Short mmCIF file of C-alpha atoms and ligand atoms in Angstrom, two decimals:
data_model
loop_
_atom_site.label_atom_id
_atom_site.label_comp_id
_atom_site.label_asym_id
_atom_site.label_seq_id
_atom_site.Cartn_x
_atom_site.Cartn_y
_atom_site.Cartn_z
CA UNK Z 101 -25.13 14.81 14.28
CA UNK Z 102 -26.27 15.30 17.85
CA UNK Z 103 -23.25 14.20 19.85
CA UNK Z 104 -20.26 14.63 22.12
CA UNK Z 105 -16.84 16.13 21.53
CA UNK Z 106 -13.80 15.41 23.71
CA UNK Z 107 -10.12 16.18 23.80
CA UNK Z 108 -8.46 12.76 24.04
CA UNK Z 109 -5.31 12.34 26.15
CA UNK Z 110 -3.76 9.14 24.87
CA UNK Z 111 -1.18 7.14 26.82
CA UNK Z 112 0.60 4.49 24.74
CA UNK Z 113 1.67 1.55 26.93
CA UNK Z 114 2.92 -1.98 26.41
CA UNK Z 115 -0.24 -3.49 27.85
CA UNK Z 116 -3.43 -2.43 29.67
CA UNK Z 117 -2.57 -2.09 33.41
CA UNK Z 118 -4.26 -4.30 35.99
CA UNK Z 119 -6.25 -2.69 38.85
CA UNK Z 120 -3.82 -1.17 41.38
CA UNK Z 121 -0.86 -1.35 38.98
CA UNK Z 122 1.29 1.62 37.86
CA UNK Z 123 2.84 1.44 34.39
CA UNK Z 124 5.19 3.85 32.62
CA UNK Z 125 3.84 5.06 29.26
CA UNK Z 126 5.96 4.99 26.09
CA UNK Z 127 4.37 8.28 25.01
CA UNK Z 128 1.46 10.62 25.66
CA UNK Z 129 -0.38 12.75 23.11
CA UNK Z 130 -3.56 14.81 22.67
CA UNK Z 131 -5.96 14.27 19.81
CA UNK Z 132 -9.45 15.56 18.99
CA UNK Z 133 -12.06 12.91 19.72
CA UNK Z 134 -15.39 12.17 21.34
CA UNK Z 135 -17.78 9.72 19.77
CA UNK Z 136 -19.94 12.47 18.28
CA UNK Z 137 -17.07 14.45 16.80
CA UNK Z 138 -15.35 11.31 15.47
CA UNK Z 139 -18.56 10.20 13.77
CA UNK Z 140 -19.21 13.68 12.37
CA UNK Z 141 -15.66 13.85 10.95
CA UNK Z 142 -16.07 10.35 9.49
CA UNK Z 143 -19.34 11.34 7.80
CA UNK Z 144 -17.87 14.59 6.47
CA UNK Z 145 -14.67 12.94 5.18
CA UNK Z 146 -16.85 10.27 3.54
CA UNK Z 147 -18.56 13.07 1.62
CA UNK Z 148 -21.73 13.90 3.61
CA UNK Z 149 -22.81 17.48 4.35
CA UNK Z 150 -22.61 17.32 8.15
CA UNK Z 151 -23.92 19.59 10.90
CA UNK Z 152 -22.74 19.15 14.49
CA UNK Z 153 -25.08 19.79 17.43
CA UNK Z 154 -23.36 19.63 20.81
CA UNK Z 155 -21.38 21.69 23.31
CA UNK Z 156 -17.79 22.77 23.90
CA UNK Z 157 -16.33 24.74 26.77
CA UNK Z 158 -14.92 28.23 26.30
CA UNK Z 159 -11.45 26.83 27.00
CA UNK Z 160 -8.48 26.03 24.77
CA UNK Z 161 -9.63 22.47 24.18
CA UNK Z 162 -12.99 23.83 23.02
CA UNK Z 163 -11.30 26.17 20.56
CA UNK Z 164 -9.15 23.33 19.19
CA UNK Z 165 -12.17 21.06 18.70
CA UNK Z 166 -14.07 23.91 17.07
CA UNK Z 167 -11.16 24.31 14.62
CA UNK Z 168 -11.20 20.54 14.01
CA UNK Z 169 -14.82 20.82 12.88
CA UNK Z 170 -13.96 23.66 10.50
CA UNK Z 171 -11.00 21.70 9.06
CA UNK Z 172 -13.28 18.74 8.39
CA UNK Z 173 -15.87 20.96 6.67
CA UNK Z 174 -18.49 20.36 9.36
CA UNK Z 175 -21.17 23.03 9.85
CA UNK Z 176 -20.50 24.16 13.46
CA UNK Z 177 -22.84 27.15 13.47
CA UNK Z 178 -25.09 25.51 16.10
CA UNK Z 179 -22.30 24.39 18.44
CA UNK Z 180 -22.79 25.81 21.95
CA UNK Z 181 -19.84 27.27 23.87
CA UNK Z 182 -20.77 26.81 27.53
CA UNK Z 183 -19.35 27.65 30.96
CA UNK Z 184 -17.89 24.19 31.64
CA UNK Z 185 -14.70 22.37 30.71
CA UNK Z 186 -14.70 20.82 27.27
CA UNK Z 187 -15.17 17.04 27.52
CA UNK Z 188 -11.99 15.02 27.97
CA UNK Z 189 -11.18 11.36 27.54
CA UNK Z 190 -8.27 9.54 29.15
CA UNK Z 191 -7.27 6.71 26.87
CA UNK Z 192 -4.77 3.93 27.36
CA UNK Z 193 -3.68 2.22 24.13
CA UNK Z 194 -1.69 -1.02 24.40
CA UNK Z 195 0.80 -2.45 21.87
CA UNK Z 196 -1.96 -4.94 20.98
CA UNK Z 197 -4.05 -1.91 19.74
CA UNK Z 198 -6.66 -2.51 22.47
CA UNK Z 199 -7.71 0.43 24.61
CA UNK Z 200 -9.51 1.50 27.74
CA UNK Z 201 -11.29 4.87 27.90
CA UNK Z 202 -12.60 7.07 30.71
CA UNK Z 203 -14.64 10.13 29.75
CA UNK Z 204 -15.12 13.29 31.81
CA UNK Z 205 -18.26 14.66 30.12
CA UNK Z 206 -17.86 18.34 31.04
CA UNK Z 207 -19.67 20.53 28.49
CA UNK Z 208 -21.32 17.49 26.84
CA UNK Z 209 -23.45 16.98 29.95
CA UNK Z 210 -25.03 20.41 29.48
CA UNK Z 211 -26.87 19.44 26.28
CA UNK Z 212 -30.06 18.36 28.02
CA UNK Z 213 -32.61 19.56 25.44
CA UNK Z 214 -32.72 21.02 21.92
CA UNK Z 215 -33.08 24.69 21.06
CA UNK Z 216 -35.59 25.61 18.33
CA UNK Z 217 -32.78 26.03 15.79
CA UNK Z 218 -31.31 22.63 16.71
CA UNK Z 219 -34.73 21.00 16.45
CA UNK Z 220 -35.17 22.51 12.97
CA UNK Z 221 -31.76 21.20 11.91
CA UNK Z 222 -32.60 17.70 13.16
CA UNK Z 223 -35.97 17.77 11.39
CA UNK Z 224 -34.42 19.02 8.13
CA UNK Z 225 -31.63 16.43 7.97
CA UNK Z 226 -31.69 13.33 5.78
CA UNK Z 227 -30.03 11.27 8.53
CA UNK Z 228 -29.63 11.87 12.27
CA UNK Z 229 -26.74 9.99 13.90
CA UNK Z 230 -26.30 9.91 17.70
CA UNK Z 231 -24.41 8.10 20.44
CA UNK Z 232 -24.92 7.88 24.22
CA UNK Z 233 -22.31 10.37 25.48
CA UNK Z 234 -24.91 13.16 25.80
CA UNK Z 235 -27.74 13.10 28.37
CA UNK Z 236 -30.30 10.46 27.42
CA UNK Z 237 -33.15 13.04 27.46
CA UNK Z 238 -31.71 14.94 24.50
CA UNK Z 239 -31.03 11.75 22.59
CA UNK Z 240 -34.68 10.74 23.02
CA UNK Z 241 -35.95 14.24 22.18
CA UNK Z 242 -33.81 14.36 19.02
CA UNK Z 243 -34.87 10.88 17.91
CA UNK Z 244 -38.57 11.71 18.33
CA UNK Z 245 -38.22 15.05 16.51
CA UNK Z 246 -36.34 13.39 13.66
CA UNK Z 247 -38.76 10.49 13.45
CA UNK Z 248 -41.81 12.73 13.19
CA UNK Z 249 -40.10 14.77 10.44
CA UNK Z 250 -39.20 11.68 8.38
CA UNK Z 251 -35.45 11.92 9.06
CA UNK Z 252 -33.66 8.54 9.17
CA UNK Z 253 -32.61 7.94 12.78
CA UNK Z 254 -29.41 6.06 13.71
CA UNK Z 255 -28.11 5.39 17.19
CA UNK Z 256 -24.71 4.01 18.08
CA UNK Z 257 -25.46 2.75 21.60
CA UNK Z 258 -22.02 3.58 22.97
CA UNK Z 259 -21.22 3.68 25.79
CA UNK Z 260 -23.84 0.99 26.43
CA UNK Z 261 -26.84 2.06 28.50
CA UNK Z 262 -30.26 0.50 28.79
CA UNK Z 263 -32.27 1.96 25.91
CA UNK Z 264 -35.91 2.75 26.77
CA UNK Z 265 -38.61 1.52 24.38
CA UNK Z 266 -39.52 5.11 23.55
CA UNK Z 267 -36.05 5.54 22.02
CA UNK Z 268 -35.61 2.18 20.38
CA UNK Z 269 -38.96 2.37 18.58
CA UNK Z 270 -37.92 5.74 17.10
CA UNK Z 271 -34.80 4.23 15.49
CA UNK Z 272 -34.29 3.10 11.92
CA UNK Z 273 -30.80 1.76 12.65
CA UNK Z 274 -29.13 0.65 15.87
CA UNK Z 275 -25.36 0.05 15.68
CA UNK Z 276 -23.54 -1.75 18.50
CA UNK Z 277 -20.32 -3.68 19.02
CA UNK Z 278 -20.31 -7.16 20.52
CA UNK Z 279 -20.00 -5.93 24.15
CA UNK Z 280 -22.88 -3.49 23.72
CA UNK Z 281 -24.96 -6.18 21.99
CA UNK Z 282 -24.45 -8.59 24.91
CA UNK Z 283 -25.25 -5.95 27.48
CA UNK Z 284 -28.33 -4.56 25.72
CA UNK Z 285 -29.52 -7.99 24.60
CA UNK Z 286 -29.17 -9.32 28.15
CA UNK Z 287 -27.11 -12.42 27.34
CA UNK Z 288 -23.45 -13.40 27.24
CA UNK Z 289 -24.29 -15.53 24.23
CA UNK Z 290 -23.76 -13.00 21.44
CA UNK Z 291 -26.08 -14.67 18.92
CA UNK Z 292 -28.90 -14.84 21.46
CA UNK Z 293 -28.32 -11.27 22.63
CA UNK Z 294 -28.22 -10.00 19.04
CA UNK Z 295 -31.46 -11.78 18.12
CA UNK Z 296 -33.23 -10.37 21.18
CA UNK Z 297 -32.04 -6.87 20.37
CA UNK Z 298 -32.79 -7.25 16.67
CA UNK Z 299 -36.41 -8.08 17.51
CA UNK Z 300 -36.80 -4.58 19.02
CA UNK Z 301 -35.51 -2.48 16.10
CA UNK Z 302 -35.95 -2.16 12.33
CA UNK Z 303 -32.24 -2.61 11.47
CA UNK Z 304 -29.50 -3.78 13.83
CA UNK Z 305 -25.81 -3.81 12.91
CA UNK Z 306 -23.45 -5.65 15.23
CA UNK Z 307 -19.81 -4.81 14.57
CA UNK Z 308 -17.35 -7.56 15.47
CA UNK Z 309 -13.91 -6.05 14.86
CA UNK Z 310 -11.77 -8.55 12.98
CA UNK Z 311 -14.88 -10.68 12.34
CA UNK Z 312 -16.65 -7.95 10.34
CA UNK Z 313 -20.29 -7.16 11.04
CA UNK Z 314 -23.72 -8.78 11.04
CA UNK Z 315 -26.83 -7.01 9.78
CA UNK Z 316 -30.30 -7.89 11.06
CA UNK Z 317 -33.52 -6.66 9.49
CA UNK Z 318 -36.74 -6.89 11.52
CA UNK Z 319 -35.27 -9.55 13.77
CA UNK Z 320 -33.72 -11.79 11.10
CA UNK Z 321 -30.10 -11.98 10.05
CA UNK Z 322 -29.95 -10.33 6.61
CA UNK Z 323 -26.24 -10.19 5.74
CA UNK Z 324 -22.70 -10.64 7.01
CA UNK Z 325 -19.96 -8.25 5.95
CA UNK Z 326 -16.38 -9.54 6.31
CA UNK Z 327 -13.66 -7.38 7.86
CA UNK Z 328 -10.52 -6.25 6.02
CA UNK Z 329 -7.29 -7.86 7.19
CA UNK Z 330 -5.06 -4.99 8.30
CA UNK Z 331 -2.34 -4.36 10.87
CA UNK Z 332 -4.00 -2.47 13.76
CA UNK Z 333 -2.07 0.13 15.77
CA UNK Z 334 -4.95 1.81 17.62
CA UNK Z 335 -8.61 0.82 17.49
CA UNK Z 336 -9.80 4.05 19.21
CA UNK Z 337 -12.51 5.59 17.04
CA UNK Z 338 -12.77 2.63 14.65
CA UNK Z 339 -16.41 2.05 15.64
CA UNK Z 340 -17.07 5.77 15.25
CA UNK Z 341 -15.48 5.76 11.81
CA UNK Z 342 -17.74 2.85 10.87
CA UNK Z 343 -20.86 4.72 12.08
CA UNK Z 344 -20.04 8.03 10.39
CA UNK Z 345 -19.10 6.42 7.08
CA UNK Z 346 -22.17 4.17 7.26
CA UNK Z 347 -24.46 7.17 7.84
CA UNK Z 348 -22.88 9.01 4.90
CA UNK Z 349 -23.39 5.99 2.64
CA UNK Z 350 -27.05 5.55 3.70
CA UNK Z 351 -27.65 9.30 3.22
CA UNK Z 352 -26.49 9.06 -0.37
CA UNK Z 353 -28.79 6.12 -1.07
CA UNK Z 354 -26.52 3.08 -0.77
CA UNK Z 355 -28.19 -0.16 0.35
CA UNK Z 356 -27.46 -1.40 3.86
CA UNK Z 357 -24.93 -4.12 2.89
CA UNK Z 358 -23.03 -1.78 0.54
CA UNK Z 359 -23.06 0.93 3.22
CA UNK Z 360 -21.64 -1.55 5.76
CA UNK Z 361 -18.94 -2.63 3.27
CA UNK Z 362 -17.99 1.03 2.71
CA UNK Z 363 -17.97 1.66 6.47
CA UNK Z 364 -15.88 -1.47 7.12
CA UNK Z 365 -13.19 -0.21 4.73
CA UNK Z 366 -13.23 3.19 6.47
CA UNK Z 367 -12.84 1.52 9.89
CA UNK Z 368 -10.02 -0.72 8.61
CA UNK Z 369 -8.10 2.35 7.47
CA UNK Z 370 -8.69 4.11 10.79
CA UNK Z 371 -7.04 1.44 12.96
CA UNK Z 372 -3.71 1.92 11.17
CA UNK Z 373 -3.04 5.40 12.64
CA UNK Z 374 -2.83 6.53 16.29
CA UNK Z 375 -5.57 8.89 17.59
CA UNK Z 376 -9.27 9.15 16.81
CA UNK Z 377 -9.83 12.12 14.48
CA UNK Z 378 -6.34 11.94 12.85
CA UNK Z 379 -7.00 8.34 11.80
CA UNK Z 380 -10.33 8.91 10.02
CA UNK Z 381 -9.91 8.43 6.26
CA UNK Z 382 -11.09 10.56 3.34
CA UNK Z 383 -13.49 9.19 0.77
CA UNK Z 384 -10.67 8.81 -1.76
CA UNK Z 385 -8.78 6.50 0.57
CA UNK Z 386 -11.94 4.47 1.31
CA UNK Z 387 -12.64 4.07 -2.40
CA UNK Z 388 -9.03 3.08 -3.07
CA UNK Z 389 -9.30 0.37 -0.43
CA UNK Z 390 -12.60 -0.85 -1.85
CA UNK Z 391 -10.96 -1.13 -5.27
CA UNK Z 392 -8.31 -3.49 -3.86
CA UNK Z 393 -9.10 -7.21 -3.61
CA UNK Z 394 -10.43 -7.98 -0.07
O1 LIG T 433 -14.98 6.01 20.58
C1 LIG T 433 -13.77 6.62 20.88
C2 LIG T 433 -14.03 7.89 21.65
O2 LIG T 433 -14.61 7.54 22.89
C3 LIG T 433 -12.80 8.69 22.00
O3 LIG T 433 -12.43 9.60 21.00
C4 LIG T 433 -13.17 9.29 23.34
O4 LIG T 433 -13.24 10.68 23.33
C5 LIG T 433 -14.49 8.65 23.75
O5 LIG T 433 -15.57 9.46 23.50
#
């Protein structure tokens, strides 16, 4: 994992406020998060040996996130502790389970290139999973290093940014939600946007929340995976849980549709608990859900 780590400050409110509006929160809480850390925890809890490459500040938040990695069994020996605040995210979660998120990158922004040891770890991994909360230069550098070493390269293009050709051609898997697909595919028509994007990458997975996910291989739709019908409390980190569990399943040799089914069950479990890292399920819970009728 080359990715971000944030301390999430989560405000639970009745509904998402409109611009200029002040709302009183029902509660506020802090949880470990960050797309990179969430995905690393999801991969580790799904059973994958996981190494985290990224940066934390030397502050209390950094120490808490470092402890979170240890609790999840993640190898944190390459994590940098830098002279900047640990990343923070301000999250508003509505009763409908929808959220809005603002990230202050802090330490994450300092990971601009790989050290030799980090490059070796990327090259020695079976799968490299990344997001777009670190500087784009290091995401590209990591993807190219992994690609030339034969490591499977996955990118979750979140938050959505234009992806240069140099990066997209180094990917084996691109994972996006419907908003990211529309933005990157350059069309408000999701099917059209997805097809355009799918034509640029070996495998594209578009996650659709309650509608499941669609898998494209070399531009063509290859499979649809239905969602699980569950009562959602907080969707924060559900996409991350999908990505981490998916990467773990691919690393252990599952086929793409089976891996997406496994990841869908993990994501369905995650939306039933408040907070990102606290909601990410263990492999046992994922397997128990998969054993139930859909
Ligand atoms: O994807 C959810 C994550 O986005 C949160 O945990 C927050 O830290 C932001 O990175």
